[in-house]
Amino acid sequence: MRAWLLGAVAGLAAVLGTAGAASALPVSFVDGPAASAGAVALPVGSGGRLGAQAQAVDRATGGAVTRAIAAAAFSGSNGAVLTLYGVGPYSRIILIGTGAAPLDRVGLEDYGGRLARAVGEGRAEPVDVVVPEAADGVRDAAALVALGARLSSYSFPAVGVTREVSPDRRLVMRPGSGASGQGEAWTRRWQPLADGVFFARNLISTPSNIKSPQWFVDETRKAFEGLPVTITVIDEVEAARLGMGGLLGVGQGSVRPPRMMAIVYNGAGSERPLAFVGKGVTFDTGGISIKPSDGMWRMRYDMAGAAASVGAVLSAAKRGVRANVIAVVPLAENMPDGNAIRPGDVLTAFDGQTMEILNTDAEGRVILADANAWAARTFSPALIVNIATLTGAARGAVGDDYAALFARNDATASLVAAAGAAVGEATWRLPIHPSTYDDLRSDVADIRNVVEGGAPGASIGAAFLELFVPDTVEWAHLDIAPVAWRTSRAPTVPVGAVGWGVRLFDELATRAEQPSGS
Ligand code: BES
Ligand code: ZN
Ligand code: MN
């Protein structure tokens, strides 16, 4: 059936290539004080306070730094940036405000992000980076600054365009005395995390004519080559045999068939794993319940949940975390077509529950139904965390600085929220009223995928997902429709794909770590 079209699509992907290696600012770590010439970046505390390394630079300029701070009324407030050119022996001195307190992890990453941005302006030269004072208990300060710088410097390679990146533009981290081993911490622990975020961002940014479900699978296999994971891919034939009616139903309007993929990383023996189950709609037109054309292009990010799940497991496998983590991603393209599902159709999910599809644009929950049920039965996880660009309503509820969080119990909600807070991925918990499950009942099937009136939209979507998780498994859900794509810059995130969730999941994996030797 329409094999010619499939061939043409495969050919196009081959011509356009894959998500290329994104450019990134190189970093190295050198013990000893900041260089006495060239370019340097310095932290400046509230009131223009300078630490020991910054004072040495100030002395080398005959006090020009102190005078510039006074003349510019530079307060040193967190995030303020002032660049001086050609002062004393220095080509450039970048002053970055760090505010009152020593910095926590997020503060250190943001410092790195701001400095990477400042480094990108002006001529290409290595920049020596003085690392700000870290709060008690925060380890790897220099490596965290490097992480922020790396994340901030991400850019998605334009399709078919090669950008020149000067090898002279790089960072030389100066951790300061008593902080050796930072280079090793970067390579072992934090660079893998940056790789996971970059992989997710590349997947999300890729246009959907390239990004088919099978393409997503191929990119994942390439990224995990040589790493200790087991990848399972279920094609449309196997999915039919297994009864994944939700995945097949959503995918049947596309010439590019759906896939279910699992990536299993085992770092902690026989512990029940954490399962990150992420929505992978490679493009969401809405299907027969078609979306308006304005802004529809952005729906190529409707697989950002799947990207975060896979990116987090990539980081876990690369750094060898002592925890068991799994990514499960249902991948489908939601298209209107002569073969597409219609409003009113009834589909049967993997666990036997029947679903009345009243709106084909509420498709994420339908493919995640199969993914949750299949993940629970196959891997017996301790916890399933769904992550999905599930509803526009989530943004209406929490704005675009939070992901909406749902959980089956308070302890699980706290666990997920705390992990997010620690890494700068903020969540806000929303409720599911018991009546919502009643509202989801259907006259012709077990449940329906939307409720008339539609409110509270984010909670209805969440409740639907929860119905496919047996009560022997803990469950949480992150609706990342508000946060997965940025229209303005943040310190460690350029405009576009955020890779939201990779850091949160990475932190959850760390918190689940088993003592070494067990
Ligand atoms: N992918 C969308 C949700 C979305 C909307 C993500 C805007 C990012 C930005 C999802 O599949 C969808 O279409 N949801 C519908 C649900 C409705 C039909 C119940 C929505 O939010 O309108
Ligand atoms: Zn969608
Ligand atoms: Mn939709």
Short mmCIF file of N, CA, C and O in Angstrom, two decimals, residues 190-251:
data_model
loop_
_atom_site.label_atom_id
_atom_site.label_comp_id
_atom_site.label_asym_id
_atom_site.label_seq_id
_atom_site.Cartn_x
_atom_site.Cartn_y
_atom_site.Cartn_z
N TRP A 190 29.18 15.40 34.00
CA TRP A 190 28.35 16.51 33.52
C TRP A 190 28.31 16.61 32.00
O TRP A 190 27.29 17.00 31.43
N GLN A 191 29.41 16.26 31.33
CA GLN A 191 29.37 16.27 29.87
C GLN A 191 28.34 15.27 29.34
O GLN A 191 27.61 15.57 28.39
N PRO A 192 28.23 14.07 29.94
CA PRO A 192 27.17 13.15 29.51
C PRO A 192 25.77 13.76 29.62
O PRO A 192 24.91 13.51 28.77
N LEU A 193 25.57 14.55 30.68
CA LEU A 193 24.26 15.20 30.82
C LEU A 193 24.04 16.22 29.70
O LEU A 193 22.96 16.27 29.10
N ALA A 194 25.07 17.02 29.41
CA ALA A 194 24.96 17.96 28.30
C ALA A 194 24.68 17.21 26.99
O ALA A 194 23.86 17.65 26.18
N ASP A 195 25.34 16.06 26.80
CA ASP A 195 25.09 15.25 25.60
C ASP A 195 23.63 14.81 25.52
O ASP A 195 23.02 14.81 24.45
N GLY A 196 23.08 14.42 26.67
CA GLY A 196 21.67 13.99 26.70
C GLY A 196 20.73 15.12 26.33
O GLY A 196 19.78 14.93 25.57
N VAL A 197 21.01 16.32 26.86
CA VAL A 197 20.17 17.49 26.54
C VAL A 197 20.31 17.84 25.06
O VAL A 197 19.31 18.10 24.37
N PHE A 198 21.55 17.82 24.56
CA PHE A 198 21.77 18.16 23.14
C PHE A 198 21.08 17.15 22.22
O PHE A 198 20.51 17.53 21.19
N PHE A 199 21.14 15.88 22.59
CA PHE A 199 20.49 14.87 21.76
C PHE A 199 18.98 15.14 21.70
O PHE A 199 18.37 15.12 20.63
N ALA A 200 18.40 15.43 22.87
CA ALA A 200 16.96 15.74 22.90
C ALA A 200 16.66 16.98 22.05
O ALA A 200 15.71 16.99 21.26
N ARG A 201 17.47 18.03 22.20
CA ARG A 201 17.22 19.26 21.43
C ARG A 201 17.33 19.01 19.93
O ARG A 201 16.55 19.56 19.14
N ASN A 202 18.32 18.21 19.52
CA ASN A 202 18.45 17.90 18.09
C ASN A 202 17.22 17.18 17.56
O ASN A 202 16.73 17.49 16.47
N LEU A 203 16.73 16.20 18.32
CA LEU A 203 15.54 15.47 17.88
C LEU A 203 14.35 16.42 17.75
O LEU A 203 13.60 16.38 16.77
N ILE A 204 14.19 17.28 18.75
CA ILE A 204 13.03 18.17 18.78
C ILE A 204 13.10 19.19 17.64
O ILE A 204 12.09 19.51 17.00
N SER A 205 14.30 19.70 17.37
CA SER A 205 14.46 20.76 16.37
C SER A 205 14.29 20.26 14.94
O SER A 205 13.97 21.05 14.04
N THR A 206 14.54 19.00 14.71
CA THR A 206 14.54 18.46 13.35
C THR A 206 13.15 18.57 12.71
O THR A 206 12.15 18.20 13.33
N PRO A 207 13.08 19.08 11.49
CA PRO A 207 11.79 19.21 10.81
C PRO A 207 11.11 17.85 10.63
O PRO A 207 11.78 16.83 10.47
N SER A 208 9.79 17.87 10.60
CA SER A 208 9.05 16.61 10.62
C SER A 208 9.02 15.89 9.27
O SER A 208 8.61 14.73 9.22
N ASN A 209 9.45 16.54 8.18
CA ASN A 209 9.57 15.75 6.94
C ASN A 209 10.72 14.76 7.06
O ASN A 209 10.69 13.68 6.47
N ILE A 210 11.71 15.09 7.88
CA ILE A 210 12.80 14.15 8.16
C ILE A 210 12.42 13.23 9.31
O ILE A 210 12.68 12.03 9.29
N LYS A 211 11.78 13.81 10.32
CA LYS A 211 11.56 13.14 11.60
C LYS A 211 10.36 12.19 11.57
O LYS A 211 9.30 12.50 12.08
N SER A 212 10.50 11.03 10.96
CA SER A 212 9.46 10.01 11.03
C SER A 212 9.69 9.16 12.28
O SER A 212 10.76 9.24 12.90
N PRO A 213 8.71 8.35 12.67
CA PRO A 213 8.94 7.43 13.80
C PRO A 213 10.19 6.56 13.60
O PRO A 213 11.01 6.42 14.52
N GLN A 214 10.36 6.00 12.40
CA GLN A 214 11.55 5.16 12.17
C GLN A 214 12.84 5.97 12.24
O GLN A 214 13.86 5.49 12.73
N TRP A 215 12.80 7.21 11.77
CA TRP A 215 13.98 8.08 11.88
C TRP A 215 14.37 8.30 13.33
O TRP A 215 15.55 8.24 13.69
N PHE A 216 13.38 8.52 14.18
CA PHE A 216 13.62 8.69 15.62
C PHE A 216 14.34 7.45 16.16
O PHE A 216 15.32 7.55 16.92
N VAL A 217 13.86 6.28 15.75
CA VAL A 217 14.48 5.02 16.18
C VAL A 217 15.93 4.94 15.70
O VAL A 217 16.85 4.62 16.47
N ASP A 218 16.15 5.26 14.42
CA ASP A 218 17.50 5.16 13.85
C ASP A 218 18.46 6.11 14.57
O ASP A 218 19.61 5.74 14.86
N GLU A 219 18.02 7.34 14.81
CA GLU A 219 18.88 8.31 15.51
C GLU A 219 19.23 7.81 16.91
O GLU A 219 20.35 7.99 17.39
N THR A 220 18.24 7.20 17.57
CA THR A 220 18.47 6.69 18.92
C THR A 220 19.49 5.56 18.90
O THR A 220 20.42 5.52 19.71
N ARG A 221 19.34 4.64 17.97
CA ARG A 221 20.31 3.53 17.87
C ARG A 221 21.72 4.06 17.67
O ARG A 221 22.67 3.58 18.28
N LYS A 222 21.86 5.07 16.81
CA LYS A 222 23.19 5.65 16.57
C LYS A 222 23.75 6.26 17.85
O LYS A 222 24.91 6.08 18.18
N ALA A 223 22.90 7.01 18.56
CA ALA A 223 23.38 7.73 19.76
C ALA A 223 23.83 6.75 20.84
O ALA A 223 24.72 7.06 21.63
N PHE A 224 23.19 5.58 20.90
CA PHE A 224 23.50 4.62 21.98
C PHE A 224 24.53 3.58 21.57
O PHE A 224 24.80 2.66 22.33
N GLU A 225 25.09 3.70 20.37
CA GLU A 225 26.06 2.71 19.90
C GLU A 225 27.18 2.53 20.92
O GLU A 225 27.77 3.50 21.38
N GLY A 226 27.46 1.29 21.28
CA GLY A 226 28.56 1.00 22.20
C GLY A 226 28.22 1.18 23.67
O GLY A 226 29.04 0.89 24.53
N LEU A 227 27.03 1.65 23.98
CA LEU A 227 26.65 1.85 25.38
C LEU A 227 25.89 0.62 25.90
O LEU A 227 25.22 -0.09 25.12
N PRO A 228 25.96 0.37 27.22
CA PRO A 228 25.36 -0.84 27.79
C PRO A 228 23.84 -0.71 27.99
O PRO A 228 23.37 -0.60 29.11
N VAL A 229 23.09 -0.72 26.90
CA VAL A 229 21.63 -0.67 26.98
C VAL A 229 21.04 -1.73 26.06
O VAL A 229 21.71 -2.22 25.15
N THR A 230 19.77 -2.07 26.32
CA THR A 230 19.04 -2.96 25.42
C THR A 230 17.91 -2.15 24.79
O THR A 230 17.10 -1.55 25.50
N ILE A 231 17.90 -2.11 23.47
CA ILE A 231 16.86 -1.34 22.76
C ILE A 231 15.87 -2.31 22.11
O ILE A 231 16.28 -3.23 21.40
N THR A 232 14.60 -2.12 22.41
CA THR A 232 13.54 -2.93 21.81
C THR A 232 12.70 -2.03 20.92
O THR A 232 12.28 -0.96 21.36
N VAL A 233 12.46 -2.45 19.68
CA VAL A 233 11.62 -1.68 18.78
C VAL A 233 10.48 -2.55 18.29
O VAL A 233 10.71 -3.66 17.80
N ILE A 234 9.28 -2.06 18.46
CA ILE A 234 8.08 -2.78 18.01
C ILE A 234 7.55 -2.07 16.77
O ILE A 234 7.21 -0.88 16.83
N ASP A 235 7.49 -2.79 15.64
CA ASP A 235 6.98 -2.17 14.42
C ASP A 235 5.46 -2.37 14.33
O ASP A 235 4.85 -2.93 15.25
N GLU A 236 4.85 -1.90 13.24
CA GLU A 236 3.39 -1.91 13.18
C GLU A 236 2.82 -3.33 13.11
O GLU A 236 1.70 -3.56 13.58
N VAL A 237 3.59 -4.27 12.59
CA VAL A 237 3.11 -5.65 12.52
C VAL A 237 3.06 -6.26 13.92
O VAL A 237 2.06 -6.84 14.36
N GLU A 238 4.17 -6.08 14.64
CA GLU A 238 4.26 -6.58 16.01
C GLU A 238 3.25 -5.86 16.93
O GLU A 238 2.64 -6.48 17.80
N ALA A 239 3.08 -4.56 16.71
CA ALA A 239 2.14 -3.79 17.53
C ALA A 239 0.72 -4.34 17.34
O ALA A 239 -0.05 -4.41 18.30
N ALA A 240 0.38 -4.73 16.11
CA ALA A 240 -0.94 -5.30 15.84
C ALA A 240 -1.09 -6.64 16.57
O ALA A 240 -2.12 -6.93 17.18
N ARG A 241 -0.04 -7.43 16.53
CA ARG A 241 -0.07 -8.74 17.19
C ARG A 241 -0.24 -8.55 18.70
O ARG A 241 -0.94 -9.31 19.36
N LEU A 242 0.39 -7.50 19.26
CA LEU A 242 0.34 -7.26 20.70
C LEU A 242 -0.93 -6.52 21.13
O LEU A 242 -1.22 -6.40 22.31
N GLY A 243 -1.68 -6.00 20.17
CA GLY A 243 -2.92 -5.31 20.50
C GLY A 243 -2.74 -3.87 20.93
O GLY A 243 -3.47 -3.37 21.79
N MET A 244 -1.77 -3.20 20.35
CA MET A 244 -1.56 -1.78 20.66
C MET A 244 -2.44 -0.91 19.77
O MET A 244 -1.97 -0.19 18.87
N GLY A 245 -3.75 -0.96 20.05
CA GLY A 245 -4.71 -0.29 19.17
C GLY A 245 -4.65 1.22 19.21
O GLY A 245 -5.02 1.89 18.25
N GLY A 246 -4.18 1.79 20.31
CA GLY A 246 -4.07 3.24 20.41
C GLY A 246 -2.97 3.77 19.50
O GLY A 246 -3.18 4.69 18.71
N LEU A 247 -1.80 3.16 19.61
CA LEU A 247 -0.65 3.57 18.80
C LEU A 247 -0.98 3.40 17.31
O LEU A 247 -0.72 4.30 16.50
N LEU A 248 -1.55 2.24 16.97
CA LEU A 248 -1.86 1.97 15.56
C LEU A 248 -2.94 2.91 15.05
O LEU A 248 -2.87 3.39 13.91
N GLY A 249 -3.92 3.19 15.87
CA GLY A 249 -5.01 4.07 15.46
C GLY A 249 -4.51 5.47 15.15
O GLY A 249 -4.80 6.03 14.09
N VAL A 250 -3.74 6.03 16.06
CA VAL A 250 -3.23 7.39 15.84
C VAL A 250 -2.31 7.42 14.62
O VAL A 250 -2.32 8.38 13.84
N GLY A 251 -1.52 6.35 14.43
CA GLY A 251 -0.54 6.35 13.35
C GLY A 251 -1.08 6.00 11.98
O GLY A 251 -0.40 6.18 10.98
#
